[in-house]
CSV table of C-alpha atoms in Angstrom, one decimal:
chain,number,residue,atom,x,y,z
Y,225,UNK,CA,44.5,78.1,-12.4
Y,226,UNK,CA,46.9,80.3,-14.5
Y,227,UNK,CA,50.6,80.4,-12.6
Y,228,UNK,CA,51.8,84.0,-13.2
Y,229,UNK,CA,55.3,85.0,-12.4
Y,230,UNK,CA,54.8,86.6,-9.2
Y,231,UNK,CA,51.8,84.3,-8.0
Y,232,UNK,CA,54.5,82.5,-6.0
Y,233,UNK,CA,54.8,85.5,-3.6
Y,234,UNK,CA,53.7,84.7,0.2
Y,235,UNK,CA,51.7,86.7,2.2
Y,236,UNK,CA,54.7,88.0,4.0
Y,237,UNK,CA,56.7,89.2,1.5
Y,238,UNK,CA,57.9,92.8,2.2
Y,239,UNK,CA,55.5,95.5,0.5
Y,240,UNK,CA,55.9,98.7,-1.1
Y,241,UNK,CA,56.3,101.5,1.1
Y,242,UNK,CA,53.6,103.3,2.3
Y,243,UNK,CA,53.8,106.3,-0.2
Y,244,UNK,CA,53.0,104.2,-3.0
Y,245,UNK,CA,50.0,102.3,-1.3
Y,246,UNK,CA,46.7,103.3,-2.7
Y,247,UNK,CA,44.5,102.8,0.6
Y,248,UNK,CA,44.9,104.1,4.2
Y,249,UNK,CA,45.1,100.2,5.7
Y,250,UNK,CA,47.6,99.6,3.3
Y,251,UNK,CA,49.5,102.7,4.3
Y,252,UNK,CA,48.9,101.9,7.8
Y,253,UNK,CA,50.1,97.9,7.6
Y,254,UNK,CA,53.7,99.1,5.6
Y,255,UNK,CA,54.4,101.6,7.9
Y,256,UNK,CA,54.1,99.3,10.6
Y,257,UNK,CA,56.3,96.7,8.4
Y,258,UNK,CA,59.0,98.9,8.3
Y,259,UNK,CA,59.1,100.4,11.2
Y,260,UNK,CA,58.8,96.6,12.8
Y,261,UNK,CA,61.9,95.9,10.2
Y,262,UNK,CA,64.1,98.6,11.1
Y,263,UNK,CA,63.8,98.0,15.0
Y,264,UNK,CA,64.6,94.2,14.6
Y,265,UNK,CA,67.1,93.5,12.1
Y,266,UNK,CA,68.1,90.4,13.1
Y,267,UNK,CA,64.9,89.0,11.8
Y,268,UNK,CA,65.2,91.3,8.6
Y,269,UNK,CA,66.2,89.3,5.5
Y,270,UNK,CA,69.1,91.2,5.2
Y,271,UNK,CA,70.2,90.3,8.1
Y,272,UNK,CA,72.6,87.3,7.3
Y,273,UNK,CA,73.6,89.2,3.7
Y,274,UNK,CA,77.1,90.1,3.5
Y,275,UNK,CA,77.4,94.3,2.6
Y,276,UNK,CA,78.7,93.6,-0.7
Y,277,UNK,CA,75.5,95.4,-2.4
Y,278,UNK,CA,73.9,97.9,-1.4
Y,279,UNK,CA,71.1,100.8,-3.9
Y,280,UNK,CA,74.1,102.5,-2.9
Y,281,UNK,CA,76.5,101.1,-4.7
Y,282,UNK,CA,78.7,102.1,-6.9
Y,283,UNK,CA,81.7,100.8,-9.6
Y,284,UNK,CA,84.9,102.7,-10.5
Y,285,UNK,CA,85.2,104.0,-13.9
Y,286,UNK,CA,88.3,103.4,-15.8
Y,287,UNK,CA,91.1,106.8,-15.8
Y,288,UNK,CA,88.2,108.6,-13.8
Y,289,UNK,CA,87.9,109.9,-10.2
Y,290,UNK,CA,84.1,109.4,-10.9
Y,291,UNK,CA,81.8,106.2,-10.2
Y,292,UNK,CA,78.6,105.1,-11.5
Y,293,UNK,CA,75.6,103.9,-9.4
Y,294,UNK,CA,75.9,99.7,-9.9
Y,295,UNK,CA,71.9,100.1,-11.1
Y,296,UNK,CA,70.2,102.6,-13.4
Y,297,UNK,CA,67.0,103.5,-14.5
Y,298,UNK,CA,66.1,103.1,-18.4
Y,299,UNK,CA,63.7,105.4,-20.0
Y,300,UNK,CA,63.6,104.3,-23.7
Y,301,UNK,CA,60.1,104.4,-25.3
Y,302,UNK,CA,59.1,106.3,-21.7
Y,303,UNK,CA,56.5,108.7,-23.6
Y,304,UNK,CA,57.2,112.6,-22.8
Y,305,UNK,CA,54.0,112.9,-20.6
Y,306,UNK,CA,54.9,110.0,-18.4
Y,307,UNK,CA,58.3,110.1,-18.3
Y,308,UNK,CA,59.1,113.1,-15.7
Y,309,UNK,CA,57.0,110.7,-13.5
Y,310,UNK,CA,58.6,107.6,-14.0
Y,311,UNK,CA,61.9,109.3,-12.9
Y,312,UNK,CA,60.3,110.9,-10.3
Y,313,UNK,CA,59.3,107.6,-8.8
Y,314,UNK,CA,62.6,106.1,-9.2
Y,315,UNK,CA,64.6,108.6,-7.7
Y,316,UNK,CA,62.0,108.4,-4.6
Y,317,UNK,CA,62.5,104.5,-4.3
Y,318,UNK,CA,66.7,105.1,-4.3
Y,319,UNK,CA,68.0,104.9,-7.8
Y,320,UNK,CA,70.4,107.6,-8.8
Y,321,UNK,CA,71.2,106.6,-12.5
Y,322,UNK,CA,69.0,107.1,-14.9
Y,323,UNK,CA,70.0,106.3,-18.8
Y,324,UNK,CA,68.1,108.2,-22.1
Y,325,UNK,CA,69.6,109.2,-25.2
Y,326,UNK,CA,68.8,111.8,-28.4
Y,327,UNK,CA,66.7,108.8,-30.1
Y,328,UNK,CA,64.6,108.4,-26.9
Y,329,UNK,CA,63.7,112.1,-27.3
Y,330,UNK,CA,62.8,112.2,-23.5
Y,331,UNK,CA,66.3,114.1,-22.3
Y,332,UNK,CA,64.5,117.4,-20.5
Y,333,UNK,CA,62.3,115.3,-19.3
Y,334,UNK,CA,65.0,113.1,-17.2
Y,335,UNK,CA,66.9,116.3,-16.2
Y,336,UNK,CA,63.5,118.0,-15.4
Y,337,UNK,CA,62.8,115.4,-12.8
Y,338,UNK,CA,66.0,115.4,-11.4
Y,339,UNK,CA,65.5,119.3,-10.6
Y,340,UNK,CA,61.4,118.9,-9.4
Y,341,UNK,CA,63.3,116.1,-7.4
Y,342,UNK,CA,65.2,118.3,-4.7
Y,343,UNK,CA,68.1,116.0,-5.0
Y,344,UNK,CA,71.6,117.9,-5.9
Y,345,UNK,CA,72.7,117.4,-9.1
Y,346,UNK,CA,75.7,115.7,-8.1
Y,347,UNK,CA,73.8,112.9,-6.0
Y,348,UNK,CA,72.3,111.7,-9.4
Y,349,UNK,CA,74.3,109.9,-12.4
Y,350,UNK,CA,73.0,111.0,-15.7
Y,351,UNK,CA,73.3,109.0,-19.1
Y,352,UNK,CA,72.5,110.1,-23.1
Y,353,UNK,CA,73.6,109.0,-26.5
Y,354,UNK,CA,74.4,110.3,-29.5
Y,355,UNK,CA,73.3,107.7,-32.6
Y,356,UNK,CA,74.4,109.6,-35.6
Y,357,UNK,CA,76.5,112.7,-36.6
Y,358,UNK,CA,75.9,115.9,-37.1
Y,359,UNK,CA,77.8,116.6,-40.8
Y,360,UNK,CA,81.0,117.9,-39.5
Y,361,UNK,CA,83.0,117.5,-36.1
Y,362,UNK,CA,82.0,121.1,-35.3
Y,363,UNK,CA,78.1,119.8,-35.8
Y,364,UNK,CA,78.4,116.7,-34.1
Y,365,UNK,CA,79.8,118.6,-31.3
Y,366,UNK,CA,76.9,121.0,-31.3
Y,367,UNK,CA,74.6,119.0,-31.6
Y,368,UNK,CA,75.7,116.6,-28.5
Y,369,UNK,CA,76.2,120.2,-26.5
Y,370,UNK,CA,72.0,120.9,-27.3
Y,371,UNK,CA,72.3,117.2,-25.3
Y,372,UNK,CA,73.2,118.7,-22.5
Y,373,UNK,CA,71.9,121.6,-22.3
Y,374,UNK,CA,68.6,120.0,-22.5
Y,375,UNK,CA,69.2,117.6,-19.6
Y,376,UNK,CA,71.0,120.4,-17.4
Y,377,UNK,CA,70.6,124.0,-18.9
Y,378,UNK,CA,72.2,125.6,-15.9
Y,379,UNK,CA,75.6,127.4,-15.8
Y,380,UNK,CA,77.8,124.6,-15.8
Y,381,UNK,CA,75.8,122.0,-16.7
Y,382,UNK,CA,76.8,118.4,-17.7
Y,383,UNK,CA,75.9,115.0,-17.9
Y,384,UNK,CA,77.8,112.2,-16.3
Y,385,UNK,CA,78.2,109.9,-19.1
Y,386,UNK,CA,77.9,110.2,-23.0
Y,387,UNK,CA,77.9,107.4,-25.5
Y,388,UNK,CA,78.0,106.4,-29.2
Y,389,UNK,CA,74.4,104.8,-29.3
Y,390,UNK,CA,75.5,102.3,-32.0
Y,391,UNK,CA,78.6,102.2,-34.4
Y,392,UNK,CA,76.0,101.3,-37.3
Y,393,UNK,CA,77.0,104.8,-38.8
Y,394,UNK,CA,80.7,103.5,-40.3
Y,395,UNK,CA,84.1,104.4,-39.0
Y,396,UNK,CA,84.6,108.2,-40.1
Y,397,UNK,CA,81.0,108.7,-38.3
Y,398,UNK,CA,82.3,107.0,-35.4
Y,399,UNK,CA,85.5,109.0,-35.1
Y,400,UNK,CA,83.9,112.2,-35.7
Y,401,UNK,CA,81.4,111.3,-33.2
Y,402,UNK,CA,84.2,110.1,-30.5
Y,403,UNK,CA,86.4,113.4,-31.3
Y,404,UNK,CA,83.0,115.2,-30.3
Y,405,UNK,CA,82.5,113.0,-27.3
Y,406,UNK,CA,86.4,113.9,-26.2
Y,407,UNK,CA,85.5,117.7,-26.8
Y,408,UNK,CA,82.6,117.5,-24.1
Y,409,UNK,CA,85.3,116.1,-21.4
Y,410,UNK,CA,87.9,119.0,-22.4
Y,411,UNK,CA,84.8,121.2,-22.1
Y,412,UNK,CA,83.6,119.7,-18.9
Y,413,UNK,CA,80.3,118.8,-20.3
Y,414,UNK,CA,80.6,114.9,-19.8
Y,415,UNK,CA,82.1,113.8,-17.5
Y,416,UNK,CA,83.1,110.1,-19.2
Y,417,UNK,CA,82.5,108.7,-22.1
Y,418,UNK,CA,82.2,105.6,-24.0
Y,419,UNK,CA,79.9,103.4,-26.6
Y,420,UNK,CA,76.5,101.6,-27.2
Y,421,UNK,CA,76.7,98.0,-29.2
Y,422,UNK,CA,80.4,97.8,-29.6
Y,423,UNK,CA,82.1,95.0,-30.7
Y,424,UNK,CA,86.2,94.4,-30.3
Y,425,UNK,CA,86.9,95.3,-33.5
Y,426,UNK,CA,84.9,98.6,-33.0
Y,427,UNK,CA,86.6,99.8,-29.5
Y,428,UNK,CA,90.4,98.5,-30.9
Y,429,UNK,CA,89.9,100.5,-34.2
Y,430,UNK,CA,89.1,103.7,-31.8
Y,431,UNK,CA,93.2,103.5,-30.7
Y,432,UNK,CA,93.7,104.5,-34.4
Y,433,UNK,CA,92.3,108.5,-33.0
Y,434,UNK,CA,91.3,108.5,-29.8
Y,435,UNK,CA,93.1,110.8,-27.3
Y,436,UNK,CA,90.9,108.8,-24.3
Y,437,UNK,CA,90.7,105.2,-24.9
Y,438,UNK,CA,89.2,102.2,-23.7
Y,439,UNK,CA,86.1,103.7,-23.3
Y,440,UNK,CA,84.5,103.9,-20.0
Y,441,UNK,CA,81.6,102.1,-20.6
Y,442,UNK,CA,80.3,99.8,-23.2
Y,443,UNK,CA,76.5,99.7,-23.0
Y,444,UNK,CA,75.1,96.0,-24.4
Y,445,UNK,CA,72.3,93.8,-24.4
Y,446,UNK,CA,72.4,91.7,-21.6
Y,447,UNK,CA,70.5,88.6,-20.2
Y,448,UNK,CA,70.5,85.3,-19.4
Y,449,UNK,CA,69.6,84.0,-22.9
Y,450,UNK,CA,72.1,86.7,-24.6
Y,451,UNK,CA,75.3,86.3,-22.4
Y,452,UNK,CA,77.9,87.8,-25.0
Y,453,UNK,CA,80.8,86.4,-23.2
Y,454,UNK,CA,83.2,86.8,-25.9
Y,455,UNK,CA,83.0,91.1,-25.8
Y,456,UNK,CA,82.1,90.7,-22.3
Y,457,UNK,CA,85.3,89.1,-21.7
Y,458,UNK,CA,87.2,91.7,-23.5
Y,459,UNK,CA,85.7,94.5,-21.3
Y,460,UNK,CA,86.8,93.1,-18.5
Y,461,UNK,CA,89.9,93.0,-19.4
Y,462,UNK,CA,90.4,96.3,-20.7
Y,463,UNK,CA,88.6,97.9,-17.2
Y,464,UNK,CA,85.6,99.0,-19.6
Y,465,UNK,CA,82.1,99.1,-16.8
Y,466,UNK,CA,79.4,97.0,-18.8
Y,467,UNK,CA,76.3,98.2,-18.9
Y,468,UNK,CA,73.2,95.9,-19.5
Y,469,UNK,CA,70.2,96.9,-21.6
Y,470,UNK,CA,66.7,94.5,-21.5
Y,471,UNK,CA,68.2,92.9,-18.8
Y,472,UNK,CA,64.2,91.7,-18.0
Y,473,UNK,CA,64.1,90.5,-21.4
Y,474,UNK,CA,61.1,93.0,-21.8
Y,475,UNK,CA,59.1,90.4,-20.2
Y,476,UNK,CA,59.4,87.7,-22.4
Y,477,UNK,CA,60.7,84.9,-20.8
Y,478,UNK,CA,59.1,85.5,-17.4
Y,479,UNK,CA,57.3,81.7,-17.5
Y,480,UNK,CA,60.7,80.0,-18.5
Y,481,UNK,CA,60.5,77.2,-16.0
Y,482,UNK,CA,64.3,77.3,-14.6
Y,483,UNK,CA,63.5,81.4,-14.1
Y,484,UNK,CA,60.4,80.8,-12.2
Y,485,UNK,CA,61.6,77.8,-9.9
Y,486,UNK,CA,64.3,79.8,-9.2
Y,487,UNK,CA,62.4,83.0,-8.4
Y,488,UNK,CA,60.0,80.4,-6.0
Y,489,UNK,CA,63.1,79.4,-4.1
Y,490,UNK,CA,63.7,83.0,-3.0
Y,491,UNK,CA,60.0,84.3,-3.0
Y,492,UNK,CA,61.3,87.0,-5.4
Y,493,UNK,CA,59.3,88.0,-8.8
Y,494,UNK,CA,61.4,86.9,-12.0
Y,495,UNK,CA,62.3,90.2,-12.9
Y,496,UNK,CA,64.1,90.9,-9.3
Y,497,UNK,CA,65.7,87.7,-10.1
Y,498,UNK,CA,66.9,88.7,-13.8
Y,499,UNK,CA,68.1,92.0,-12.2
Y,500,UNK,CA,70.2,90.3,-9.1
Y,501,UNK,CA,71.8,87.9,-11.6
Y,502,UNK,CA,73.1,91.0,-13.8
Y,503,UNK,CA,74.5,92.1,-10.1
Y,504,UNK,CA,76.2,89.2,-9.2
Y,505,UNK,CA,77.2,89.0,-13.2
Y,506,UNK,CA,79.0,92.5,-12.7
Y,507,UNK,CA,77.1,94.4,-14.4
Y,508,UNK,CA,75.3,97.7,-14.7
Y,509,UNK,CA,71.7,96.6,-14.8
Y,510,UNK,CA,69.1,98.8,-16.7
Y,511,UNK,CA,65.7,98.0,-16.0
Y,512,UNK,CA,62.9,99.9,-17.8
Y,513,UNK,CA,59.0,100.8,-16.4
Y,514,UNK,CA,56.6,103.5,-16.2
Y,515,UNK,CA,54.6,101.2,-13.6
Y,516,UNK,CA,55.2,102.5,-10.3
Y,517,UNK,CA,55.0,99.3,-8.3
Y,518,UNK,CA,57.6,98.0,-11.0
Y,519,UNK,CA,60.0,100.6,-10.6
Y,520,UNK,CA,60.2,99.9,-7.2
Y,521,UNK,CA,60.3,96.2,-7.1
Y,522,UNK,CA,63.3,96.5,-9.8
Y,523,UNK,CA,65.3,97.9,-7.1
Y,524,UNK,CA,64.6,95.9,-4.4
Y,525,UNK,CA,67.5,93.4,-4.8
Y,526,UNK,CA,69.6,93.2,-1.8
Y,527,UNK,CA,67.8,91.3,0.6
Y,528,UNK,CA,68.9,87.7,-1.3
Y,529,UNK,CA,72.1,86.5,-3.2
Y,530,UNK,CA,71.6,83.9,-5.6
Y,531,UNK,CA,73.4,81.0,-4.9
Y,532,UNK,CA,76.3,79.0,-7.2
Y,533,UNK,CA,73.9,76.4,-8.7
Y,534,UNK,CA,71.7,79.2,-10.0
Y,535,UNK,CA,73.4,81.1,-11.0
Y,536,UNK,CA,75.0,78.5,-13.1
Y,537,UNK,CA,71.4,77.3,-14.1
Y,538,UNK,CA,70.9,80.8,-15.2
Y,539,UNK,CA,74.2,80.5,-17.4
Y,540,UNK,CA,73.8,77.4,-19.2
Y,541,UNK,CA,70.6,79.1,-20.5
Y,542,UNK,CA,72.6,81.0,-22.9
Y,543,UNK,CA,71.5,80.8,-26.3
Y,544,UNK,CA,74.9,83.3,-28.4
Y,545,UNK,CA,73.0,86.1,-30.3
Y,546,UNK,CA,69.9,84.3,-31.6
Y,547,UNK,CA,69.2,85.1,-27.7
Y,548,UNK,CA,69.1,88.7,-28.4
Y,549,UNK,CA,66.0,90.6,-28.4
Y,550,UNK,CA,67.7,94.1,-30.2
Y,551,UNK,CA,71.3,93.2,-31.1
Y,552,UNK,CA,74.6,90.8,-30.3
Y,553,UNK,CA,77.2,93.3,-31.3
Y,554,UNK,CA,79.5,92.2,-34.1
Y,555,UNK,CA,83.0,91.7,-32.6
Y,556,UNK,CA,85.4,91.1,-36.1
């Protein structure tokens, strides 16, 4: 018999809730789960979990009275007719971050379901990117304003949180694209800022112009196999929030033996796994799905902590950037 990733799941692991069950008996036997959860938590597995994480919680951003939501929702390659959907069924299962950007070319569609939602505007933490300039500062700025307007056309509208997609464009495209970026805060159409595959040389060449520097965020590929420590380290130190893209590796290391024993021990798929580790690695997880079930499993990460000895085992898997699946940024 074939061992998938999740065969290892016993019969009592917790199911999805009731609105995403497909059959009345299934319906019937999660609403009696939870119900049977809630009225008995010391028997829930969250019992003996200290209330460090919650789908609640949230991280400070740098020179900002704002926070970020410690998970978010990706939507790259999330086609335009499935997309309003997919966000749909995150925001139902509790995430309020959800990350696109002008290459994605799915922006209305994330602020569309945030408005066919019900949830206020200000309950959910909205993300885009900007990957090349527009010509001229005025341009740039223009065309990162159509950004926003597009996610949240109302009077007022903004997003929470603008990026450089990637600094591949050279440094005047960078600066004209940060002066642009700086304009939305003065303008109160972002509300932070920061980058997308930035190295240190990138963000300490920004002090040359920038009126807000560090950046707030720095948005990276992260993993187990693509650790980055060396620009991760330098975040840290300069209070920039790290963000983690293809933190499941799109997939492709959900047989790696260490993974899977260690998703056994805590009855736990190998992507819930992948996700808590970004958790516990202090970082801003960004899973991607249009599968329902998916999307909710991907947030259901705070009934289990993994333990010192895996999470080193998941560290000394670390391969440096041949471990990357997009990009290791370039930090001289």
């Amino acid at each position: 018999m074939v061992v998938t990733p999740q065969s290892h799941l016993s019969s009592h692991h917790q199911p999805l809730p009731a609105e995403y069950q497909t059959t009345a008996e299934g319906r019937a036997s999660a609403e009696a789960y939870y119900k049977d959860d809630n009225s008995n938590n010391t028997t829930s597995s969250t019992a003996n979990m200290s209330p460090k994480l919650s789908l609640s919680s949230t991280i400070p951003l740098t020179n900002s009275k704002y926070t970020m939501p410690r998970l978010g929702f990706g939507i790259y390659q999330s086609p335009t007719d499935v997309c309003v959907n997919s966000c749909l069924t995150a925001l139902r299962a509790g995430y309020r971050h959800i990350d696109s950007a002008q290459f994605y070319r799915n922006e209305s569609e994330m602020g569309e379901a945030v408005r066919q939602s019900g949830i206020p505007r200000s309950e959910v933490f909205l993300t885009t990117k900007i990957l090349s300039a527009g010509g001229s500062p005025e341009k740039t700025y223009q065309k990162c304003l159509d950004s926003v307007k597009a996610i949240d056309p109302n009077e007022g509208g903004y997003v929470d949180l603008f990026l450089i997609h990637s600094p591949s464009p050279g440094s005047a495209k960078r600066k004209e694209m940060w002066q642009a970026l700086e304009k939305l805060v003065e303008e109160k159409k972002a509300r932070s800022i920061g980058v997308s595959n930035f190295g240190i040389g990138h963000i300490n060449e920004m002090k040359e112009y920038a009126k807000i520097w560090p950046p707030q965020v720095n948005q990276i590929e992260l993993h187990p196999w693509n650790q980055q420590r060396e620009i991760v380290d330098y975040c840290r130190a300069n209070n920039i929030v790290i963000q983690a893209y293809c933190p499941l590796v799109r997939n492709n290391k959900a047989y790696e033996e260490n993974l899977v024993a260690i998703a056994k021990k805590y009855d736990k798929t190998t992507g819930q796994v992948l996700m808590r580790y970004c958790l516990q690695k202090d970082w801003v997880p960004l899973p991607k799905s249009d599968t329902p079930s998916r999307i909710v499993a991907n947030a259901d990460l705070y009934g289990f902590e993994l333990d010192g000895e895996d999470m080193e085992i998941l560290d000394s898997l670390d391969q440096g950037p041949r471990g990357a699946i997009v990009q290791a940024v370039k930090n001289d």
